[in-house]
Amino acid sequence: MRALLRAFSRREVTRPPRQLVGAGVLCLNARGEVLLVRRGDNGRWDVPGGRVEPGEATDAAARRELHEETTLTAGAFSLLGVFSGPDTLHTYPDGNTVAWVTVLYLTRDVSGMPTAADDACEARWFPPGEVPGPLSPATRQYLQALHASLHAGTPGPL
């Protein structure tokens, strides 16, 4: 019994990942710069976004998360894609692992100046080709999708 209690206290017991739905917004400004936030839990740069609350629409969650993390407000945006798979696994400091299914939107219509808030410790615009590291695998996937969308001319009503 003591060995079992020690294992729990050291978090040696593995837990299967939970699957959650997330929503985010990839923002571009007039100069073509991309907005990223640096996460406080792991120091990685990411797209503003987070968990969709039960009963909440994904577009409403994306707008809420953008405002909570950057104080920015988004106008019109379009769907960039839905992302899942190994690149979207995230392990948190408490040992919990989440397999995210993320609905990602794209906008060029934001108002305000980005100010880090909530779980973001920094929020900044970055020129194309100058995106900093470290990035999560999911964020790399999002930026690749953005690049493909812009070069295909299919970013929707921006």
Tab-separated table of N, CA and C in Angstrom:
chain	number	residue	atom	x	y	z
A	1	MET	N	0.824	-1.198	0.000
A	1	MET	CA	0.000	0.000	0.000
A	1	MET	C	0.864	1.256	0.000
A	2	ARG	N	1.942	1.263	0.803
A	2	ARG	CA	2.818	2.440	0.842
A	2	ARG	C	3.464	2.692	-0.513
A	3	ALA	N	3.842	1.613	-1.189
A	3	ALA	CA	4.452	1.769	-2.516
A	3	ALA	C	3.461	2.414	-3.480
A	4	LEU	N	2.219	2.017	-3.382
A	4	LEU	CA	1.184	2.599	-4.230
A	4	LEU	C	1.005	4.080	-3.927
A	5	LEU	N	0.963	4.441	-2.656
A	5	LEU	CA	0.832	5.846	-2.272
A	5	LEU	C	2.040	6.654	-2.729
A	6	ARG	N	3.258	6.082	-2.626
A	6	ARG	CA	4.459	6.782	-3.101
A	6	ARG	C	4.384	7.011	-4.605
A	7	ALA	N	3.906	6.004	-5.336
A	7	ALA	CA	3.791	6.132	-6.786
A	7	ALA	C	2.834	7.260	-7.149
A	8	PHE	N	1.704	7.345	-6.454
A	8	PHE	CA	0.758	8.426	-6.723
A	8	PHE	C	1.359	9.779	-6.374
A	9	SER	N	2.070	9.864	-5.278
A	9	SER	CA	2.626	11.150	-4.861
A	9	SER	C	3.735	11.610	-5.790
A	10	ARG	N	4.422	10.682	-6.470
A	10	ARG	CA	5.489	11.060	-7.400
A	10	ARG	C	4.978	11.143	-8.833
A	11	ARG	N	3.696	10.944	-9.020
A	11	ARG	CA	3.072	10.993	-10.341
A	11	ARG	C	3.683	9.980	-11.307
A	12	GLU	N	4.028	8.809	-10.781
A	12	GLU	CA	4.578	7.766	-11.630
A	12	GLU	C	3.485	6.978	-12.343
A	13	VAL	N	2.265	7.179	-11.946
A	13	VAL	CA	1.154	6.486	-12.577
A	13	VAL	C	0.811	7.241	-13.854
A	14	THR	N	0.844	6.544	-14.971
A	14	THR	CA	0.539	7.208	-16.235
A	14	THR	C	-0.968	7.265	-16.428
A	15	ARG	N	-1.423	8.363	-16.973
A	15	ARG	CA	-2.836	8.554	-17.256
A	15	ARG	C	-2.994	8.710	-18.763
A	16	PRO	N	-4.031	8.145	-19.321
A	16	PRO	CA	-4.237	8.334	-20.758
A	16	PRO	C	-4.578	9.796	-21.038
A	17	PRO	N	-4.211	10.285	-22.213
A	17	PRO	CA	-4.547	11.672	-22.550
A	17	PRO	C	-6.059	11.871	-22.622
A	18	ARG	N	-6.497	13.053	-22.214
A	18	ARG	CA	-7.891	13.453	-22.416
A	18	ARG	C	-7.952	14.159	-23.760
A	19	GLN	N	-9.046	14.002	-24.462
A	19	GLN	CA	-9.224	14.728	-25.714
A	19	GLN	C	-10.158	15.895	-25.452
A	20	LEU	N	-9.708	17.094	-25.828
A	20	LEU	CA	-10.498	18.312	-25.650
A	20	LEU	C	-10.572	19.069	-26.966
A	21	VAL	N	-11.619	19.862	-27.106
A	21	VAL	CA	-11.771	20.730	-28.272
A	21	VAL	C	-11.252	22.110	-27.907
A	22	GLY	N	-10.405	22.638	-28.764
A	22	GLY	CA	-9.873	23.980	-28.581
A	22	GLY	C	-10.212	24.839	-29.786
A	23	ALA	N	-10.059	26.144	-29.617
A	23	ALA	CA	-10.272	27.085	-30.714
A	23	ALA	C	-9.221	28.169	-30.608
A	24	GLY	N	-8.747	28.630	-31.753
A	24	GLY	CA	-7.742	29.681	-31.771
A	24	GLY	C	-7.917	30.584	-32.971
A	25	VAL	N	-7.177	31.691	-32.945
A	25	VAL	CA	-7.227	32.661	-34.039
A	25	VAL	C	-5.804	32.990	-34.465
A	26	LEU	N	-5.523	32.775	-35.743
A	26	LEU	CA	-4.256	33.194	-36.315
A	26	LEU	C	-4.503	34.583	-36.897
A	27	CYS	N	-3.864	35.592	-36.316
A	27	CYS	CA	-4.100	36.987	-36.699
A	27	CYS	C	-2.955	37.508	-37.554
A	28	LEU	N	-3.306	38.207	-38.628
A	28	LEU	CA	-2.329	38.899	-39.464
A	28	LEU	C	-2.664	40.382	-39.446
A	29	ASN	N	-1.630	41.234	-39.382
A	29	ASN	CA	-1.879	42.674	-39.461
A	29	ASN	C	-1.636	43.167	-40.887
A	30	ALA	N	-1.763	44.473	-41.120
A	30	ALA	CA	-1.634	45.052	-42.458
A	30	ALA	C	-0.251	44.824	-43.061
A	31	ARG	N	0.772	44.642	-42.231
A	31	ARG	CA	2.139	44.392	-42.713
A	31	ARG	C	2.393	42.904	-42.962
A	32	GLY	N	1.368	42.073	-42.746
A	32	GLY	CA	1.525	40.637	-42.929
A	32	GLY	C	2.191	39.943	-41.758
A	33	GLU	N	2.309	40.655	-40.633
A	33	GLU	CA	2.913	40.062	-39.443
A	33	GLU	C	1.895	39.167	-38.743
A	34	VAL	N	2.402	38.146	-38.086
A	34	VAL	CA	1.552	37.191	-37.379
A	34	VAL	C	1.645	37.457	-35.876
A	35	LEU	N	0.516	37.347	-35.199
A	35	LEU	CA	0.457	37.544	-33.754
A	35	LEU	C	0.665	36.210	-33.050
A	36	LEU	N	1.617	36.190	-32.120
A	36	LEU	CA	1.850	35.003	-31.303
A	36	LEU	C	1.894	35.395	-29.837
A	37	VAL	N	1.565	34.445	-28.983
A	37	VAL	CA	1.672	34.642	-27.536
A	37	VAL	C	2.670	33.621	-26.995
A	38	ARG	N	3.431	34.043	-25.986
A	38	ARG	CA	4.355	33.115	-25.331
A	38	ARG	C	3.660	32.595	-24.084
A	39	ARG	N	3.598	31.276	-23.972
A	39	ARG	CA	2.912	30.624	-22.858
A	39	ARG	C	3.765	30.649	-21.600
A	40	GLY	N	3.111	30.899	-20.475
A	40	GLY	CA	3.811	30.933	-19.200
A	40	GLY	C	4.198	29.561	-18.687
A	41	ASP	N	3.457	28.511	-19.090
A	41	ASP	CA	3.740	27.177	-18.547
A	41	ASP	C	4.941	26.496	-19.187
A	42	ASN	N	5.257	26.853	-20.452
A	42	ASN	CA	6.370	26.171	-21.115
A	42	ASN	C	7.280	27.100	-21.914
A	43	GLY	N	6.966	28.396	-21.964
A	43	GLY	CA	7.800	29.357	-22.672
A	43	GLY	C	7.709	29.296	-24.181
A	44	ARG	N	6.836	28.462	-24.713
A	44	ARG	CA	6.721	28.334	-26.168
A	44	ARG	C	5.786	29.399	-26.734
A	45	TRP	N	6.078	29.790	-27.974
A	45	TRP	CA	5.212	30.719	-28.700
A	45	TRP	C	4.087	29.927	-29.342
A	46	ASP	N	2.899	30.519	-29.329
A	46	ASP	CA	1.710	29.814	-29.785
A	46	ASP	C	0.719	30.823	-30.354
A	47	VAL	N	-0.287	30.305	-31.020
A	47	VAL	CA	-1.407	31.100	-31.509
A	47	VAL	C	-2.353	31.329	-30.329
A	48	PRO	N	-2.938	32.520	-30.189
A	48	PRO	CA	-3.912	32.717	-29.114
A	48	PRO	C	-5.066	31.720	-29.255
A	49	GLY	N	-5.384	31.057	-28.174
A	49	GLY	CA	-6.471	30.087	-28.217
A	49	GLY	C	-6.536	29.279	-26.943
A	50	GLY	N	-7.536	28.430	-26.874
A	50	GLY	CA	-7.703	27.594	-25.695
A	50	GLY	C	-8.937	26.731	-25.798
A	51	ARG	N	-9.361	26.236	-24.672
A	51	ARG	CA	-10.449	25.265	-24.585
A	51	ARG	C	-11.803	25.879	-24.918
A	52	VAL	N	-12.587	25.118	-25.667
A	52	VAL	CA	-13.981	25.469	-25.934
A	52	VAL	C	-14.791	24.960	-24.744
A	53	GLU	N	-15.523	25.857	-24.114
A	53	GLU	CA	-16.338	25.484	-22.954
A	53	GLU	C	-17.569	24.699	-23.413
A	54	PRO	N	-18.107	23.816	-22.570
A	54	PRO	CA	-19.305	23.059	-22.943
A	54	PRO	C	-20.438	23.996	-23.386
A	55	GLY	N	-21.011	23.702	-24.547
A	55	GLY	CA	-22.104	24.507	-25.075
A	55	GLY	C	-21.670	25.758	-25.820
A	56	GLU	N	-20.383	26.057	-25.839
A	56	GLU	CA	-19.872	27.267	-26.497
A	56	GLU	C	-19.557	26.964	-27.961
A	57	ALA	N	-19.896	27.872	-28.856
A	57	ALA	CA	-19.542	27.733	-30.268
A	57	ALA	C	-18.042	27.966	-30.437
A	58	THR	N	-17.429	27.270	-31.390
A	58	THR	CA	-15.977	27.398	-31.564
A	58	THR	C	-15.560	28.807	-31.961
A	59	ASP	N	-16.366	29.486	-32.784
A	59	ASP	CA	-15.988	30.852	-33.166
A	59	ASP	C	-16.072	31.798	-31.969
A	60	ALA	N	-17.057	31.600	-31.108
A	60	ALA	CA	-17.164	32.422	-29.893
A	60	ALA	C	-15.992	32.138	-28.956
A	61	ALA	N	-15.595	30.873	-28.850
A	61	ALA	CA	-14.449	30.518	-28.004
A	61	ALA	C	-13.167	31.143	-28.538
A	62	ALA	N	-12.990	31.136	-29.852
A	62	ALA	CA	-11.794	31.732	-30.455
A	62	ALA	C	-11.731	33.228	-30.156
A	63	ARG	N	-12.849	33.920	-30.303
A	63	ARG	CA	-12.891	35.359	-29.990
A	63	ARG	C	-12.604	35.610	-28.508
A	64	ARG	N	-13.211	34.800	-27.640
A	64	ARG	CA	-13.010	34.951	-26.202
A	64	ARG	C	-11.549	34.730	-25.830
A	65	GLU	N	-10.953	33.662	-26.330
A	65	GLU	CA	-9.555	33.354	-26.009
A	65	GLU	C	-8.616	34.432	-26.535
A	66	LEU	N	-8.866	34.940	-27.737
A	66	LEU	CA	-8.033	36.018	-28.280
A	66	LEU	C	-8.069	37.220	-27.348
A	67	HIS	N	-9.255	37.594	-26.910
A	67	HIS	CA	-9.380	38.758	-26.029
A	67	HIS	C	-8.764	38.489	-24.658
A	68	GLU	N	-9.010	37.299	-24.104
A	68	GLU	CA	-8.450	36.970	-22.786
A	68	GLU	C	-6.925	36.976	-22.785
A	69	GLU	N	-6.314	36.500	-23.867
A	69	GLU	CA	-4.856	36.349	-23.893
A	69	GLU	C	-4.114	37.559	-24.431
A	70	THR	N	-4.797	38.424	-25.203
A	70	THR	CA	-4.090	39.546	-25.849
A	70	THR	C	-4.784	40.893	-25.676
A	71	THR	N	-5.983	40.924	-25.178
A	71	THR	CA	-6.880	42.081	-25.077
A	71	THR	C	-7.360	42.580	-26.442
A	72	LEU	N	-7.026	41.888	-27.528
A	72	LEU	CA	-7.477	42.280	-28.864
A	72	LEU	C	-8.899	41.787	-29.117
A	73	THR	N	-9.592	42.486	-30.010
A	73	THR	CA	-10.923	42.093	-30.440
A	73	THR	C	-10.867	41.794	-31.930
A	74	ALA	N	-11.425	40.659	-32.330
A	74	ALA	CA	-11.424	40.266	-33.739
A	74	ALA	C	-12.736	40.641	-34.394
A	75	GLY	N	-12.630	41.080	-35.648
A	75	GLY	CA	-13.806	41.304	-36.477
A	75	GLY	C	-14.091	40.028	-37.260
A	76	ALA	N	-14.235	40.181	-38.575
A	76	ALA	CA	-14.527	39.027	-39.433
A	76	ALA	C	-13.346	38.066	-39.473
A	77	PHE	N	-13.664	36.776	-39.421
A	77	PHE	CA	-12.620	35.793	-39.653
A	77	PHE	C	-13.185	34.584	-40.375
A	78	SER	N	-12.267	33.756	-40.894
A	78	SER	CA	-12.671	32.573	-41.643
A	78	SER	C	-11.971	31.351	-41.067
A	79	LEU	N	-12.518	30.197	-41.367
A	79	LEU	CA	-11.948	28.945	-40.892
A	79	LEU	C	-10.669	28.641	-41.660
A	80	LEU	N	-9.571	28.429	-40.946
A	80	LEU	CA	-8.319	28.009	-41.578
A	80	LEU	C	-8.237	26.486	-41.624
A	81	GLY	N	-8.688	25.822	-40.572
A	81	GLY	CA	-8.650	24.366	-40.562
A	81	GLY	C	-8.957	23.789	-39.196
A	82	VAL	N	-9.073	22.467	-39.163
A	82	VAL	CA	-9.257	21.719	-37.922
A	82	VAL	C	-8.049	20.803	-37.794
A	83	PHE	N	-7.396	20.852	-36.640
A	83	PHE	CA	-6.125	20.165	-36.445
A	83	PHE	C	-6.231	19.170	-35.297
A	84	SER	N	-5.687	17.973	-35.525
A	84	SER	CA	-5.631	16.944	-34.494
A	84	SER	C	-4.471	16.020	-34.835
A	85	GLY	N	-4.221	15.059	-33.961
A	85	GLY	CA	-3.153	14.106	-34.226
A	85	GLY	C	-1.982	14.279	-33.279
A	86	PRO	N	-0.882	13.573	-33.538
A	86	PRO	CA	0.255	13.562	-32.613
A	86	PRO	C	0.839	14.946	-32.323
A	87	ASP	N	0.809	15.850	-33.303
A	87	ASP	CA	1.382	17.187	-33.086
A	87	ASP	C	0.576	18.028	-32.106
A	88	THR	N	-0.643	17.613	-31.815
A	88	THR	CA	-1.487	18.418	-30.927
A	88	THR	C	-1.503	17.906	-29.486
A	89	LEU	N	-0.699	16.896	-29.177
A	89	LEU	CA	-0.584	16.423	-27.789
A	89	LEU	C	0.195	17.443	-26.976
A	90	HIS	N	-0.310	17.757	-25.790
A	90	HIS	CA	0.368	18.725	-24.918
A	90	HIS	C	0.356	18.184	-23.495
A	91	THR	N	1.553	18.107	-22.896
A	91	THR	CA	1.662	17.678	-21.504
A	91	THR	C	1.877	18.901	-20.631
A	92	TYR	N	1.025	19.059	-19.646
A	92	TYR	CA	1.068	20.210	-18.744
A	92	TYR	C	1.983	19.928	-17.559
A	93	PRO	N	2.416	20.982	-16.854
A	93	PRO	CA	3.325	20.800	-15.716
A	93	PRO	C	2.807	19.837	-14.646
A	94	ASP	N	1.483	19.698	-14.523
A	94	ASP	CA	0.934	18.786	-13.508
A	94	ASP	C	0.937	17.327	-13.961
A	95	GLY	N	1.445	17.076	-15.171
A	95	GLY	CA	1.522	15.711	-15.686
A	95	GLY	C	0.362	15.294	-16.562
A	96	ASN	N	-0.695	16.087	-16.600
A	96	ASN	CA	-1.833	15.768	-17.459
A	96	ASN	C	-1.463	16.000	-18.916
A	97	THR	N	-1.876	15.064	-19.772
A	97	THR	CA	-1.664	15.202	-21.209
A	97	THR	C	-3.018	15.354	-21.876
A	98	VAL	N	-3.097	16.317	-22.794
A	98	VAL	CA	-4.331	16.578	-23.535
A	98	VAL	C	-4.057	16.380	-25.020
A	99	ALA	N	-4.937	15.639	-25.668
A	99	ALA	CA	-4.926	15.514	-27.121
A	99	ALA	C	-5.947	16.529	-27.639
A	100	TRP	N	-5.454	17.626	-28.184
A	100	TRP	CA	-6.333	18.710	-28.620
A	100	TRP	C	-6.865	18.463	-30.027
A	101	VAL	N	-8.128	18.770	-30.241
A	101	VAL	CA	-8.718	18.932	-31.564
A	101	VAL	C	-8.990	20.426	-31.649
A	102	THR	N	-8.214	21.116	-32.471
A	102	THR	CA	-8.267	22.582	-32.493
A	102	THR	C	-8.901	23.098	-33.773
A	103	VAL	N	-9.903	23.946	-33.614
A	103	VAL	CA	-10.547	24.645	-34.721
A	103	VAL	C	-9.853	26.003	-34.803
A	104	LEU	N	-9.162	26.233	-35.922
A	104	LEU	CA	-8.347	27.439	-36.055
A	104	LEU	C	-8.937	28.381	-37.100
A	105	TYR	N	-9.090	29.631	-36.692
A	105	TYR	CA	-9.619	30.676	-37.562
A	105	TYR	C	-8.493	31.617	-37.976
A	106	LEU	N	-8.747	32.367	-39.039
A	106	LEU	CA	-7.786	33.321	-39.582
A	106	LEU	C	-8.465	34.672	-39.717
A	107	THR	N	-7.759	35.736	-39.318
A	107	THR	CA	-8.312	37.081	-39.467
A	107	THR	C	-7.220	38.093	-39.763
A	108	ARG	N	-7.605	39.138	-40.466
A	108	ARG	CA	-6.778	40.339	-40.640
A	108	ARG	C	-7.471	41.527	-39.975
A	109	ASP	N	-8.569	41.245	-39.296
A	109	ASP	CA	-9.426	42.286	-38.733
A	109	ASP	C	-9.383	42.239	-37.205
A	110	VAL	N	-8.377	42.892	-36.627
A	110	VAL	CA	-8.269	42.965	-35.169
A	110	VAL	C	-8.130	44.417	-34.751
A	111	SER	N	-8.660	44.722	-33.580
A	111	SER	CA	-8.521	46.083	-33.065
A	111	SER	C	-7.886	46.035	-31.688
A	112	GLY	N	-7.099	47.074	-31.417
A	112	GLY	CA	-6.403	47.184	-30.144
A	112	GLY	C	-4.919	46.926	-30.297
A	113	MET	N	-4.220	47.067	-29.197
A	113	MET	CA	-2.785	46.773	-29.137
A	113	MET	C	-2.618	45.505	-28.314
A	114	PRO	N	-1.832	44.529	-28.803
A	114	PRO	CA	-1.706	43.287	-28.041
A	114	PRO	C	-1.015	43.492	-26.697
A	115	THR	N	-1.661	43.021	-25.663
A	115	THR	CA	-1.130	43.055	-24.303
A	115	THR	C	-1.327	41.670	-23.705
A	116	ALA	N	-0.251	41.057	-23.252
A	116	ALA	CA	-0.343	39.705	-22.696
A	116	ALA	C	-1.232	39.696	-21.459
A	117	ALA	N	-2.101	38.709	-21.393
A	117	ALA	CA	-3.001	38.540	-20.250
A	117	ALA	C	-3.309	37.058	-20.108
A	118	ASP	N	-4.017	36.693	-19.060
A	118	ASP	CA	-4.423	35.315	-18.784
A	118	ASP	C	-3.187	34.423	-18.708
A	119	ASP	N	-3.111	33.344	-19.506
A	119	ASP	CA	-1.954	32.442	-19.418
A	119	ASP	C	-0.850	32.774	-20.416
A	120	ALA	N	-0.944	33.918	-21.078
A	120	ALA	CA	0.118	34.385	-21.976
A	120	ALA	C	1.008	35.356	-21.206
A	121	CYS	N	2.320	35.178	-21.315
A	121	CYS	CA	3.223	36.104	-20.621
A	121	CYS	C	3.820	37.129	-21.578
A	122	GLU	N	3.554	36.987	-22.875
A	122	GLU	CA	4.003	37.962	-23.867
A	122	GLU	C	3.125	37.812	-25.098
A	123	ALA	N	2.814	38.919	-25.767
A	123	ALA	CA	2.029	38.912	-27.003
A	123	ALA	C	2.683	39.897	-27.960
A	124	ARG	N	3.075	39.403	-29.156
A	124	ARG	CA	3.799	40.261	-30.107
A	124	ARG	C	3.482	39.886	-31.547
A	125	TRP	N	3.648	40.892	-32.419
A	125	TRP	CA	3.563	40.685	-33.859
A	125	TRP	C	4.953	40.320	-34.374
A	126	PHE	N	5.014	39.354	-35.311
A	126	PHE	CA	6.288	38.932	-35.891
A	126	PHE	C	6.209	38.979	-37.408
A	127	PRO	N	7.244	39.559	-38.058
A	127	PRO	CA	7.275	39.561	-39.522
A	127	PRO	C	7.380	38.132	-40.068
A	128	PRO	N	6.894	37.935	-41.288
A	128	PRO	CA	7.035	36.609	-41.905
A	128	PRO	C	8.516	36.215	-41.942
A	129	GLY	N	8.794	34.988	-41.658
A	129	GLY	CA	10.169	34.511	-41.679
A	129	GLY	C	10.964	34.825	-40.427
A	130	GLU	N	10.386	35.576	-39.491
A	130	GLU	CA	11.090	35.914	-38.255
A	130	GLU	C	10.341	35.420	-37.017
A	131	VAL	N	9.556	34.386	-37.197
A	131	VAL	CA	8.819	33.809	-36.073
A	131	VAL	C	9.828	33.171	-35.126
A	132	PRO	N	9.739	33.481	-33.841
A	132	PRO	CA	10.738	32.991	-32.886
A	132	PRO	C	10.509	31.529	-32.496
A	133	GLY	N	11.438	31.004	-31.770
A	133	GLY	CA	11.287	29.684	-31.168
A	133	GLY	C	11.370	29.851	-29.677
A	134	PRO	N	11.068	28.839	-28.949
A	134	PRO	CA	10.550	27.563	-29.443
A	134	PRO	C	9.053	27.635	-29.754
A	135	LEU	N	8.663	26.863	-30.752
A	135	LEU	CA	7.255	26.716	-31.124
A	135	LEU	C	6.816	25.293	-30.803
A	136	SER	N	5.562	25.140	-30.469
A	136	SER	CA	5.038	23.784	-30.297
A	136	SER	C	4.875	23.159	-31.685
A	137	PRO	N	4.874	21.820	-31.773
A	137	PRO	CA	4.618	21.180	-33.062
A	137	PRO	C	3.279	21.620	-33.668
A	138	ALA	N	2.271	21.821	-32.829
A	138	ALA	CA	0.964	22.260	-33.337
A	138	ALA	C	1.072	23.640	-33.974
A	139	THR	N	1.809	24.556	-33.344
A	139	THR	CA	1.948	25.907	-33.894
A	139	THR	C	2.680	25.864	-35.227
A	140	ARG	N	3.687	25.019	-35.347
A	140	ARG	CA	4.372	24.859	-36.639
A	140	ARG	C	3.373	24.406	-37.701
A	141	GLN	N	2.508	23.467	-37.318
A	141	GLN	CA	1.486	22.968	-38.235
A	141	GLN	C	0.529	24.095	-38.643
A	142	TYR	N	0.125	24.931	-37.697
A	142	TYR	CA	-0.773	26.053	-37.997
A	142	TYR	C	-0.120	27.028	-38.984
A	143	LEU	N	1.150	27.353	-38.749
A	143	LEU	CA	1.848	28.308	-39.614
A	143	LEU	C	2.064	27.732	-41.012
A	144	GLN	N	2.293	26.432	-41.110
A	144	GLN	CA	2.397	25.790	-42.425
A	144	GLN	C	1.064	25.860	-43.162
A	145	ALA	N	-0.032	25.652	-42.446
A	145	ALA	CA	-1.362	25.746	-43.057
A	145	ALA	C	-1.640	27.171	-43.520
A	146	LEU	N	-1.223	28.156	-42.725
A	146	LEU	CA	-1.382	29.557	-43.122
A	146	LEU	C	-0.613	29.828	-44.404
A	147	HIS	N	0.634	29.414	-44.440
A	147	HIS	CA	1.477	29.624	-45.621
A	147	HIS	C	0.832	28.990	-46.857
A	148	ALA	N	0.375	27.752	-46.727
A	148	ALA	CA	-0.264	27.065	-47.847
A	148	ALA	C	-1.537	27.782	-48.283
A	149	SER	N	-2.324	28.243	-47.326
A	149	SER	CA	-3.573	28.935	-47.633
A	149	SER	C	-3.321	30.246	-48.366
A	150	LEU	N	-2.362	31.022	-47.883
A	150	LEU	CA	-2.067	32.314	-48.508
A	150	LEU	C	-1.502	32.138	-49.910
A	151	HIS	N	-0.678	31.111	-50.110
A	151	HIS	CA	-0.094	30.887	-51.430
A	151	HIS	C	-1.080	30.250	-52.400
A	152	ALA	N	-2.104	29.596	-51.876
A	152	ALA	CA	-3.143	29.024	-52.726
A	152	ALA	C	-4.236	30.046	-53.015
A	153	GLY	N	-4.202	31.168	-52.284
A	153	GLY	CA	-5.214	32.203	-52.471
A	153	GLY	C	-6.566	31.819	-51.918
A	154	THR	N	-6.590	30.999	-50.844
A	154	THR	CA	-7.867	30.515	-50.316
A	154	THR	C	-8.121	30.882	-48.859
A	155	PRO	N	-7.704	32.058	-48.393
A	155	PRO	CA	-7.923	32.339	-46.972
A	155	PRO	C	-9.321	32.801	-46.602
A	156	GLY	N	-10.271	32.740	-47.517
A	156	GLY	CA	-11.635	33.104	-47.154
A	156	GLY	C	-11.868	34.604	-47.115
A	157	PRO	N	-12.946	35.038	-46.472
A	157	PRO	CA	-13.359	36.450	-46.493
A	157	PRO	C	-12.557	37.315	-45.529
A	158	LEU	N	-11.337	37.641	-45.909
A	158	LEU	CA	-10.509	38.497	-45.051
A	158	LEU	C	-10.486	39.912	-45.561
